[in-house]
CSV table of C-alpha atoms and ligand atoms in Angstrom, one decimal:
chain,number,residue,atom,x,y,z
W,1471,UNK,CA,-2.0,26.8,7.4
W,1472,UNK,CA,1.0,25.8,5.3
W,1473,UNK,CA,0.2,24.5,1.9
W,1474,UNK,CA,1.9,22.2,-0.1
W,1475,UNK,CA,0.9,21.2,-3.7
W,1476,UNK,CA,1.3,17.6,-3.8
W,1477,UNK,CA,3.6,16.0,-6.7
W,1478,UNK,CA,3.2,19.2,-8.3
W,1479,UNK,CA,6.5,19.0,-10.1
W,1480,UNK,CA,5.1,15.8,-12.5
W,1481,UNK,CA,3.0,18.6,-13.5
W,1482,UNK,CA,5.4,21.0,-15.0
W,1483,UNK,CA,7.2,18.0,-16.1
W,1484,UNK,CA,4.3,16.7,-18.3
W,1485,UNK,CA,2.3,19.6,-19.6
W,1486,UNK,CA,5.3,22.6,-18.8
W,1487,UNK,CA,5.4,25.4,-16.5
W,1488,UNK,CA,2.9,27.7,-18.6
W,1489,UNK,CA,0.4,24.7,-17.6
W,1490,UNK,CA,1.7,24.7,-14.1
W,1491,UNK,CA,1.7,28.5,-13.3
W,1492,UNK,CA,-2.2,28.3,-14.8
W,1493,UNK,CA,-2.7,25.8,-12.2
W,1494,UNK,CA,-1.0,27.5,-9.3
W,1495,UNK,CA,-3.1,30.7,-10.0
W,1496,UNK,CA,-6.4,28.6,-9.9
W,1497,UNK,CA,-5.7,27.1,-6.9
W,1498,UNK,CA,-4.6,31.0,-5.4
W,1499,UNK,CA,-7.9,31.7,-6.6
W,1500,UNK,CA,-10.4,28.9,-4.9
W,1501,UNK,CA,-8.1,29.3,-1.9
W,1502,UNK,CA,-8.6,33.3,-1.5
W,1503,UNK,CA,-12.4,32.5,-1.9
W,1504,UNK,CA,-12.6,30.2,1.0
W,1505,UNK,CA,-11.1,33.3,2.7
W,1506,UNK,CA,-12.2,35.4,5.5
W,1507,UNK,CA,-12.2,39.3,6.2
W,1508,UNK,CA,-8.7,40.0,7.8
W,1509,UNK,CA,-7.6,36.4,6.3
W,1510,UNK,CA,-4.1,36.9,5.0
W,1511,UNK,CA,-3.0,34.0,1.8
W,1512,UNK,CA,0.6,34.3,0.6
W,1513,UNK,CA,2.9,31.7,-2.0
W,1514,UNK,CA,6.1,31.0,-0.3
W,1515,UNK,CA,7.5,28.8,-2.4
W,1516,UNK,CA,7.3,27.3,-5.6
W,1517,UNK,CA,4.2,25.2,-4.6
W,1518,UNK,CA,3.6,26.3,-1.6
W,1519,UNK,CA,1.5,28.8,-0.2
W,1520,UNK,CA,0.8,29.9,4.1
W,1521,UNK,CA,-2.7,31.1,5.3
W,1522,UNK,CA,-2.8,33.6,8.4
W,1523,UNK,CA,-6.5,33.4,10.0
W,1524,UNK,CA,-6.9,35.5,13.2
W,1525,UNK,CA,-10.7,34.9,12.6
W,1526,UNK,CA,-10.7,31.4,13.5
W,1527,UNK,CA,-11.1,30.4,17.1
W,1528,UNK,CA,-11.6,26.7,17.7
W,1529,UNK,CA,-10.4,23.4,16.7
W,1530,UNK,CA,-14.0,22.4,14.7
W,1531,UNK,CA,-13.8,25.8,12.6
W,1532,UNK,CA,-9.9,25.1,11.4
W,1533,UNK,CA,-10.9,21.3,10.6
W,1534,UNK,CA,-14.0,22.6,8.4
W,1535,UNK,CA,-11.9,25.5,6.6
W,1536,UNK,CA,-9.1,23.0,5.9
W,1537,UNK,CA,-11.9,20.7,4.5
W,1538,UNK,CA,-13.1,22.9,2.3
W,1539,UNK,CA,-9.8,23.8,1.0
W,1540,UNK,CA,-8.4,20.8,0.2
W,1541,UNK,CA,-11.8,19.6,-1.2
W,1542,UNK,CA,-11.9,23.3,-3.4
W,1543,UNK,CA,-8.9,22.3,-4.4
W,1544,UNK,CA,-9.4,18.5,-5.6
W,1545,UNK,CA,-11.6,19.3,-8.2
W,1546,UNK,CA,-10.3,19.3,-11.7
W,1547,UNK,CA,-8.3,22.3,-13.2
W,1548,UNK,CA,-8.8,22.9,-16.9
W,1549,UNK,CA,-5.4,23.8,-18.3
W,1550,UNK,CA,-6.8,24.4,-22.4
W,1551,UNK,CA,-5.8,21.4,-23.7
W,1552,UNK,CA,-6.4,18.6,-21.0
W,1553,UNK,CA,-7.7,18.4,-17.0
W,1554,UNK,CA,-5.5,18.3,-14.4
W,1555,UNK,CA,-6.6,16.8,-11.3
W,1556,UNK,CA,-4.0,18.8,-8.3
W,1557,UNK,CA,-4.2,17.8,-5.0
W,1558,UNK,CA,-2.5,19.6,-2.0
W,1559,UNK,CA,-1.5,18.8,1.5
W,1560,UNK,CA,-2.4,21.0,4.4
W,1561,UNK,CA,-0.8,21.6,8.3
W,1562,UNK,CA,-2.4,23.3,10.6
W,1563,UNK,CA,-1.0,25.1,13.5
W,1564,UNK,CA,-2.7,27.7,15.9
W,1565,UNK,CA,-0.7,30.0,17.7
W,1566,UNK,CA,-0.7,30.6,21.5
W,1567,UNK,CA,0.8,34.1,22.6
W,1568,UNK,CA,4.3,32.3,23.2
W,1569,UNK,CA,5.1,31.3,20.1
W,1570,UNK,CA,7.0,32.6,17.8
W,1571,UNK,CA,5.7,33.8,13.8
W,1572,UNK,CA,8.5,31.5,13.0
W,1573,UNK,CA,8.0,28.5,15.1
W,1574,UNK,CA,4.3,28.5,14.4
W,1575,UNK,CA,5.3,28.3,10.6
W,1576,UNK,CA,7.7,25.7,11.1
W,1577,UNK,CA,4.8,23.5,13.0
W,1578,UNK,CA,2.7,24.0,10.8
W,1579,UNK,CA,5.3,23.2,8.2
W,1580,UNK,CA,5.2,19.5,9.9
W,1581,UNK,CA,1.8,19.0,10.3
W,1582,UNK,CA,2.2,19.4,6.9
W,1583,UNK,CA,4.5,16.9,6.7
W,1584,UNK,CA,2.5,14.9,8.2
W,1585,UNK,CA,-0.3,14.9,6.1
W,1586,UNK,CA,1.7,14.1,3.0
W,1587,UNK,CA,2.5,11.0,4.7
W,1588,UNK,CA,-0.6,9.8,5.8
W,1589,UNK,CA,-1.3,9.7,1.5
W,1590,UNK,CA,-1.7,13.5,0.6
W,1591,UNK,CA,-4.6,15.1,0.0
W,1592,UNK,CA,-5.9,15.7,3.4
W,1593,UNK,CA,-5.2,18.2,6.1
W,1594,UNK,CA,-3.5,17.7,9.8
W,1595,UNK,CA,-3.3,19.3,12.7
W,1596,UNK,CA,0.1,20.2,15.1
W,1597,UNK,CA,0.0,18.3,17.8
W,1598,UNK,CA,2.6,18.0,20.6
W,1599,UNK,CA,3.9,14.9,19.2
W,1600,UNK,CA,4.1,15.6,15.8
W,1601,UNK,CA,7.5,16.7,16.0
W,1602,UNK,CA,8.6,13.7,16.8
W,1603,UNK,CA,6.8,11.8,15.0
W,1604,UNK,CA,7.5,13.2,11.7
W,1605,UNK,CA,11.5,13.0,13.1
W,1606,UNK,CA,11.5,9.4,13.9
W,1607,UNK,CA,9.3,9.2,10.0
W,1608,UNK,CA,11.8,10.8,8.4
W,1609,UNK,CA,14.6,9.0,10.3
W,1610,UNK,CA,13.3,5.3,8.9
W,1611,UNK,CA,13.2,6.4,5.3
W,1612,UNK,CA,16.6,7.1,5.9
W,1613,UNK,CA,17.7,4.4,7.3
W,1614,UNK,CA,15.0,2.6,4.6
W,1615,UNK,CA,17.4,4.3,2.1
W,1616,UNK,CA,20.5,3.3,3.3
W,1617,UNK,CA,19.8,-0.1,3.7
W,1618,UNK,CA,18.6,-0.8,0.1
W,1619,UNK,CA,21.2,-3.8,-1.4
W,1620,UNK,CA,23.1,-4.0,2.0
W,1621,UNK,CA,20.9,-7.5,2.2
W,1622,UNK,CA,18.9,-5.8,5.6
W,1623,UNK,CA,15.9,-7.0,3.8
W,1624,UNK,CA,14.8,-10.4,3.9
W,1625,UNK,CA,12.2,-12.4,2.7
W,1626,UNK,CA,10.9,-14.9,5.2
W,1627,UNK,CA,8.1,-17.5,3.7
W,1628,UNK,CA,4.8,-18.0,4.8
W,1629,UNK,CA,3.5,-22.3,3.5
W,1630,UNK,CA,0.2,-21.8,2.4
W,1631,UNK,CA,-1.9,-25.1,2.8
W,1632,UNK,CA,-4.6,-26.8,0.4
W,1633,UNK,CA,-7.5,-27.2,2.7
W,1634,UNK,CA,-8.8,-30.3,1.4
W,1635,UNK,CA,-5.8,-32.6,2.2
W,1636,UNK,CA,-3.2,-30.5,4.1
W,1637,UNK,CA,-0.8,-30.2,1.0
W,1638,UNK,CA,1.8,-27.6,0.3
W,1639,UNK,CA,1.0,-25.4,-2.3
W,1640,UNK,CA,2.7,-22.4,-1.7
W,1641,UNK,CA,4.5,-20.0,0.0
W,1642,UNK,CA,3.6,-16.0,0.2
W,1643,UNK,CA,6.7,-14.0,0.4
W,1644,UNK,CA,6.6,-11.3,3.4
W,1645,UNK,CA,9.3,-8.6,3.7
W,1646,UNK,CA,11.2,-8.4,7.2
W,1647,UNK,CA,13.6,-5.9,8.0
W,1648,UNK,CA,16.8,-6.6,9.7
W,1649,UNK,CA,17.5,-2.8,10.9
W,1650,UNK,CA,21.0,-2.8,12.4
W,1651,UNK,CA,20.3,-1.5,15.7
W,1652,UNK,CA,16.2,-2.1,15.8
W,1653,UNK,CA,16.6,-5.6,15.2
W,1654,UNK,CA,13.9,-7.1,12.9
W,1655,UNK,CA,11.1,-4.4,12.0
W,1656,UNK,CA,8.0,-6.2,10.7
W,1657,UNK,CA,6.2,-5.4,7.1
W,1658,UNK,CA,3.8,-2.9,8.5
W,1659,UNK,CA,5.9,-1.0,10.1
W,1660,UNK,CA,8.0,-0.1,7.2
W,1661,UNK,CA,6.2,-0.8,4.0
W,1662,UNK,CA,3.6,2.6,4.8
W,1663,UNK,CA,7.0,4.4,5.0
W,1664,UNK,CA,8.6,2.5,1.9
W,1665,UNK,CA,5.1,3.4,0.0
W,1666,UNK,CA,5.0,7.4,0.8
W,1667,UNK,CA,9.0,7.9,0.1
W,1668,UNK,CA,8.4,5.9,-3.0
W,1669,UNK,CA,11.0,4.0,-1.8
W,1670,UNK,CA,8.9,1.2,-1.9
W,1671,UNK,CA,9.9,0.8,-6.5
W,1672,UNK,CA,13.6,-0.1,-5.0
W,1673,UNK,CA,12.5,-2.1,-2.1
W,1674,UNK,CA,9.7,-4.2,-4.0
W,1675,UNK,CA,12.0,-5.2,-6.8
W,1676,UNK,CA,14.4,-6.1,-4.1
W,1677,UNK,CA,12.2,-8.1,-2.8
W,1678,UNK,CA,11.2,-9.7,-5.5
W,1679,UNK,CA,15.0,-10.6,-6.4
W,1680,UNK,CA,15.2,-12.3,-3.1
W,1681,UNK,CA,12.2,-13.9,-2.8
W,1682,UNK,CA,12.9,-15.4,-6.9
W,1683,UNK,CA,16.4,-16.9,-5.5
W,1684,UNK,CA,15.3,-18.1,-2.5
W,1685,UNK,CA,12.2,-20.1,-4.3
W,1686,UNK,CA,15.2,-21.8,-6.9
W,1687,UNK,CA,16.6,-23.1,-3.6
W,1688,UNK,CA,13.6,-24.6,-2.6
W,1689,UNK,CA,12.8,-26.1,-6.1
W,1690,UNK,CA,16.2,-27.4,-6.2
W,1691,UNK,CA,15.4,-29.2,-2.8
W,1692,UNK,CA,12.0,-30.4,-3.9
W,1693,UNK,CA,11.3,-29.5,-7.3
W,1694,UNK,CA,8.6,-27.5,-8.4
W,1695,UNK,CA,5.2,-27.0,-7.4
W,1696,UNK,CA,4.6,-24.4,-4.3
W,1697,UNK,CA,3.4,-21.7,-5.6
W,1698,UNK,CA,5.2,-18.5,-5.1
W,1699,UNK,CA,3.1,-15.6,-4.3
W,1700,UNK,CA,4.8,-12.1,-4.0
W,1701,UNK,CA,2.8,-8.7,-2.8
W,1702,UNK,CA,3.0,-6.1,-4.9
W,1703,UNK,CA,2.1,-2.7,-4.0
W,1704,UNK,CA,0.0,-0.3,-6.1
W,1705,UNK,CA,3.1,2.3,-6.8
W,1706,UNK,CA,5.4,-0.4,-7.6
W,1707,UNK,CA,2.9,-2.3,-10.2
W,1708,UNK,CA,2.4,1.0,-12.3
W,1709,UNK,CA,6.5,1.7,-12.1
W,1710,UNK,CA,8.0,1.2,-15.4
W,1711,UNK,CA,10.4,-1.8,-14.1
W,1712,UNK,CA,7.7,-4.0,-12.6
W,1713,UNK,CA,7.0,-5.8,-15.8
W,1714,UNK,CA,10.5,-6.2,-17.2
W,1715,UNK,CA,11.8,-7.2,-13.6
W,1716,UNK,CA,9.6,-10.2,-13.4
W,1717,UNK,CA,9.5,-11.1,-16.7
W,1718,UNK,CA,13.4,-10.8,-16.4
W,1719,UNK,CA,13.2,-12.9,-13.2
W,1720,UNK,CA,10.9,-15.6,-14.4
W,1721,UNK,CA,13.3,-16.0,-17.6
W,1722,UNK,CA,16.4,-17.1,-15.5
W,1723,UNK,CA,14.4,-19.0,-12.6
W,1724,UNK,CA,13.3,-22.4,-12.5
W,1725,UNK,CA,10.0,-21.4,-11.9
W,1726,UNK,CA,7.3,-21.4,-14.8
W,1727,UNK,CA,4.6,-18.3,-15.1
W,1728,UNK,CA,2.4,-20.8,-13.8
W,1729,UNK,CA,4.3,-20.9,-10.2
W,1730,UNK,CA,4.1,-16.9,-9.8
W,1731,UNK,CA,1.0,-15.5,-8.4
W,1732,UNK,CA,0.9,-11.7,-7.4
W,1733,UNK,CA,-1.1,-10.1,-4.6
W,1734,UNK,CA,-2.4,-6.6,-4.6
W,1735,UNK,CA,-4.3,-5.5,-2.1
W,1736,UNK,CA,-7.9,-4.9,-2.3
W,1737,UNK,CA,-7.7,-1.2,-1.6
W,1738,UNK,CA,-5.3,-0.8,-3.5
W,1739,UNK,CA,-7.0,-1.3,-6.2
W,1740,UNK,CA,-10.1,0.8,-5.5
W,1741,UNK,CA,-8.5,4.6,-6.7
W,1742,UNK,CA,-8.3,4.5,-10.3
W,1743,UNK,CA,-8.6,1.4,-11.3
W,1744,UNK,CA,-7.6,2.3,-14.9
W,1745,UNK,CA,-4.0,2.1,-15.3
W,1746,UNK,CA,-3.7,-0.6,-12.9
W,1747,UNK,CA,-6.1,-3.0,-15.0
W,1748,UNK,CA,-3.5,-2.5,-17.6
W,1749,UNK,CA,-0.4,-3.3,-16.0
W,1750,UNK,CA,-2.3,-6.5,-14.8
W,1751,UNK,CA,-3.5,-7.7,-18.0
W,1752,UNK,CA,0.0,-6.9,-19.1
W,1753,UNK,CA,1.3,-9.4,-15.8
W,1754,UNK,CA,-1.5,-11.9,-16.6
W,1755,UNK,CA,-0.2,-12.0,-20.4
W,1756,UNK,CA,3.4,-13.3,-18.9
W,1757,UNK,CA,1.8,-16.3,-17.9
W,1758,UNK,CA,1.6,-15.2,-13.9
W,1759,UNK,CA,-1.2,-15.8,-11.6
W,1760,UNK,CA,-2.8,-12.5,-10.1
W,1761,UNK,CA,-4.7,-12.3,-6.5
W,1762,UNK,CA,-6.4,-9.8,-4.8
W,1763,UNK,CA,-5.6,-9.2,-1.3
W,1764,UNK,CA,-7.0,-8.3,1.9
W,1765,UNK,CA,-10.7,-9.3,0.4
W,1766,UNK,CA,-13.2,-7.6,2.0
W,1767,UNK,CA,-11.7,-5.0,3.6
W,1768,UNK,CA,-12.0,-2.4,0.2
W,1769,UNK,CA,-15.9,-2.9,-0.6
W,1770,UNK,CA,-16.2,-0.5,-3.3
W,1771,UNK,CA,-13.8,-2.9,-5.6
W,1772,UNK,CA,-16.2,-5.7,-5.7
W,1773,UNK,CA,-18.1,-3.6,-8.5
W,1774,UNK,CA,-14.9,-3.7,-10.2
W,1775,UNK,CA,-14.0,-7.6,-9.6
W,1776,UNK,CA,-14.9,-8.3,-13.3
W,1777,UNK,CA,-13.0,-6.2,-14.7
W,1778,UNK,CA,-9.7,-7.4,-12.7
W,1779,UNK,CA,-8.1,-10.0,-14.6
W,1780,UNK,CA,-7.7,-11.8,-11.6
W,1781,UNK,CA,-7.7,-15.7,-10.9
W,1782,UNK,CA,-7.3,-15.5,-6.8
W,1783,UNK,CA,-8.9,-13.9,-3.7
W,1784,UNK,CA,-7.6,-13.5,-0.5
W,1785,UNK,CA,-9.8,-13.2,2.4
W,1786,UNK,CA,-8.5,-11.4,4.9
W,1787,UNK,CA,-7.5,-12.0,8.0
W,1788,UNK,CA,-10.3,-10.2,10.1
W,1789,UNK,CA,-12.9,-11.7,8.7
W,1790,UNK,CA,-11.4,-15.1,8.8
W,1791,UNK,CA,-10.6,-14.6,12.8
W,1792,UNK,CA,-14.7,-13.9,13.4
W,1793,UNK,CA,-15.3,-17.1,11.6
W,1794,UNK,CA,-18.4,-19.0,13.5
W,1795,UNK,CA,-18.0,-16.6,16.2
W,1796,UNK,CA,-19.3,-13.3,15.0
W,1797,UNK,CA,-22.5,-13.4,12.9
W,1798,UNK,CA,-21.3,-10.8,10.1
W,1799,UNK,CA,-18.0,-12.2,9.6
W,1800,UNK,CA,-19.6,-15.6,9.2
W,1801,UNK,CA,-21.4,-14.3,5.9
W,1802,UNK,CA,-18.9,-12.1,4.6
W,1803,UNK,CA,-16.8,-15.5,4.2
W,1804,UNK,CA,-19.5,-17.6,3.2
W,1805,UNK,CA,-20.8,-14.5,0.4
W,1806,UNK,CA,-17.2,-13.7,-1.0
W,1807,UNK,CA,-16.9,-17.5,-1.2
W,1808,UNK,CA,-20.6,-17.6,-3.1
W,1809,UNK,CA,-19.2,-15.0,-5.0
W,1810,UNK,CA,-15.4,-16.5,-6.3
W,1811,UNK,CA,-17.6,-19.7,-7.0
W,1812,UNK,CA,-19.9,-18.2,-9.2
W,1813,UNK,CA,-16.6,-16.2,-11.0
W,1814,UNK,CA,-14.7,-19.4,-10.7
W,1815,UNK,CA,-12.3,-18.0,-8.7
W,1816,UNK,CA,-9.7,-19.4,-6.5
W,1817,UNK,CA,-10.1,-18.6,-2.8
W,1818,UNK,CA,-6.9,-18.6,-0.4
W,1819,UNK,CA,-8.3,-17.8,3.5
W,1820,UNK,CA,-5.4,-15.6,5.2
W,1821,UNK,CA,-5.0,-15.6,8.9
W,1822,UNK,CA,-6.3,-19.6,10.3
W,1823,UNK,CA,-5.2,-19.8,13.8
W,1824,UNK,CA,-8.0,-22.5,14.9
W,1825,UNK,CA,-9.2,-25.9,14.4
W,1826,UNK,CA,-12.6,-24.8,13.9
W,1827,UNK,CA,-11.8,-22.2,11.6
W,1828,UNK,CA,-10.1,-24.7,9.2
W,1829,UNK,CA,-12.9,-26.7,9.5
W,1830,UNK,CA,-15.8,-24.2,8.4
W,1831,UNK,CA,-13.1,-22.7,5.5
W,1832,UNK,CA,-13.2,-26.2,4.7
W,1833,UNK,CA,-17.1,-26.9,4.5
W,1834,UNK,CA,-17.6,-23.4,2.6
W,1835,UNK,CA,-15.7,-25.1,-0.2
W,1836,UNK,CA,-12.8,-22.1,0.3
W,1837,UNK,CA,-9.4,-24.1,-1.7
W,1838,UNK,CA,-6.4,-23.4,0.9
W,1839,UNK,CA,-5.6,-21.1,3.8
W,1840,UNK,CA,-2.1,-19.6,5.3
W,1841,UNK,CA,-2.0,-18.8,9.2
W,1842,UNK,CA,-0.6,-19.8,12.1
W,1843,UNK,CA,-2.5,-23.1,12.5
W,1844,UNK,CA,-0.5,-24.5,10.0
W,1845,UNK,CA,3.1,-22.2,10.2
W,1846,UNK,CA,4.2,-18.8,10.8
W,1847,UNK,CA,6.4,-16.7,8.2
W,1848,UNK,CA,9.7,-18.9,8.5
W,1849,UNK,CA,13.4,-17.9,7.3
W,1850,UNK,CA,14.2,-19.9,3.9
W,1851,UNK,CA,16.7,-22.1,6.0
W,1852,UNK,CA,13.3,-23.2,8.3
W,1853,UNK,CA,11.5,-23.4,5.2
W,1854,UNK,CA,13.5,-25.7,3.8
W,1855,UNK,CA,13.7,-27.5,7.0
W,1856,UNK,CA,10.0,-27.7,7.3
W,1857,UNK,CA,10.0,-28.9,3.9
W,1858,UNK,CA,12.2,-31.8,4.6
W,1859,UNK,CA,9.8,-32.4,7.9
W,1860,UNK,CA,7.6,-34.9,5.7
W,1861,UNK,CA,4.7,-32.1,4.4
W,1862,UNK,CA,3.0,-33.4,1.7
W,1863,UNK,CA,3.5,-32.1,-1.6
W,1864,UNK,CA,0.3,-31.1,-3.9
W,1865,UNK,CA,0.6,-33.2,-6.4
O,2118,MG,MG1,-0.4,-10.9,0.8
């Protein structure tokens, strides 16, 4: 098992290295306890440490030591003067007689890997394809990194419709990346990647850049009114530039505060909640329009939905596409609806591909809806075009 504390270096950077050796012996400690007769635990690095088992023999056994490691380890470390809460990431690999001391160390070294980017604080096991996997990984943060402010990455618009009468009153910004030999790589492919480099501070304000000039053209073609609404990731909200950047943004664009609404996803929000409520308020103080996104698909944030200083609710796209068809997604719709009424929130239905769809989002009193039943994510040029097509403007 290779070991790896994550973000461990904010640690000595905020409370010193007197701090951060206190908490690399107590996690030597709870990790020597989970041990076995014959069980060998070593540090190899500065924050990382290998465990040598010959005791364990099958796959269930590793998964429930590595379990109980990472969850020894997750619980708060008192340092004297303040509580850290350390997390580490954990690869597993098991030997067959062929390999190598070395080579097993340097799968389990990816596994590793690979468990820091599936969002830390978890365990994996080598697998055959690991290898690769984490190559090709690490070979699109690269590439992610080189093609910061080359203009690779676009913002393409998605019109987002009032249901009530068919009018324009927005458009959600959505990342598309024009790799040069990949061709156009969609959000999800790249965003996950963006999000565990941290990557994702530079990209997001890039975004946002782009998306903030390509909204002036459009309200030079037909003044204001759409709505823009950018995504904003969890990472990128609690960076320090976030606020200054839009603030900056809104100051020198012909939009008003009004015009802005910003989505965070719904799961985002679940993991401490604190800090983010904060930078939202902070958001919501410039005037801008806040949304959660995804609704529905983070239940444990609905407890904290009163304490979000949000205006908007999303419903995502799963539940929208089991509309009238399947029972359960019926009344999620119809009780997250119940519920924005009864908070007098807005409600924006993502993901209308049908007729009937429209019409139910309609009768449930939901306010407007995106999806390919009204238009795909479009270039600005085809944006501007579909504009000029003769859609009616909210007035
Ligand atoms: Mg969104």
């Amino acid at each position: 098992m290779f070991i790896d504390l994550d973000g461990f270096k904010e640690v000595n950077d905020a409370y010193g290295h007197a701090a951060g050796d206190r908490v690399l012996t107590t996690i030597a400690d709870r990790l020597r306890t989970l041990l076995r007769e014959g069980d060998l635990v070593g540090r190899v690095g500065g924050d990382e440490f290998v465990i040598v088992s010959t005791q364990i023999s099958d796959a269930a056994a590793v998964a429930a030591v590595a379990d109980r490691m990472v969850g020894a380890v997750a619980q708060p470390i008192d340092i004297g003067h303040a509580s850290i809460d350390q997390t580490v990431s954990i690869g597993v690999a098991t030997a067959e007689t062929s390999v190598t001391a070395e080579a097993l160390l340097a799968r389990a070294d990816f596994a590793m890997y690979e468990a820091k980017q599936a969002g830390r604080n978890r365990w994996a096991v080598y697998d055959d394809n690991t290898r690769q996997r984490v190559e090709s990984n690490r070979q699109l943060i690269a590439d992610l990194r080189s093609g910061l402010g080359t203009g690779q990455f676009e913002i393409w618009l998605q019109p987002e419709l009032r249901l009530a009468d068919d009018a324009l009153v927005g458009f959600e910004a959505l990342a598309r990346w024009h790799h040069p030999t990949r061709g156009l790589v969609p959000a999800a492919e790249f965003i996950e990647a963006a999000e565990s480099s941290g990557l994702i501070v530079e990209l997001g304000n890039e975004l946002v850049r782009t998306a903030f000039g390509q909204m002036a053209l459009i309200v030079d073609a037909i003044g204001r009114g759409p709505r823009l609404r950018i995504n904003l990731s969890r990472r990128q909200l609690l960076s320090d530039s976030i606020l200054d950047l839009i603030s900056d943004e809104l100051d020198r664009s012909a939009l008003a505060p009004e015009d802005l609404c910003c989505e965070i996803t719904e799961t985002a929000l679940i993991d401490d909640p604190d800090g983010l409520v904060q930078r939202l308020e902070r958001l919501r103080d410039l005037g801008v329009e806040l949304a959660i996104d995804d609704f529905g698909t983070g239940y444990s944030s609905l407890t904290h939905l009163h304490v979000f200083p949000v205006g908007v609710l999303k419903i995502d796209r799963s539940f929208v596409a089991g509309l009238g068809t399947d029972h359960e997604a019926t009344m999620i719709v119809r009780s997250v609806l119940g519920l924005a009424k009864s908070l007098d929130l807005e409600v924006v239905a993502e993901g209308v591909e049908t007729e009937a769809q429209r019409q139910m989002l309609l009768d449930l009193g939901c306010d407007s809806a995106q999806g390919y039943l009204f238009a795909k994510p479009m270039p600005l040029a085809e944006a501007l075009t579909y504009i000029s097509s003769g859609v009616v403007q909210a007035s």
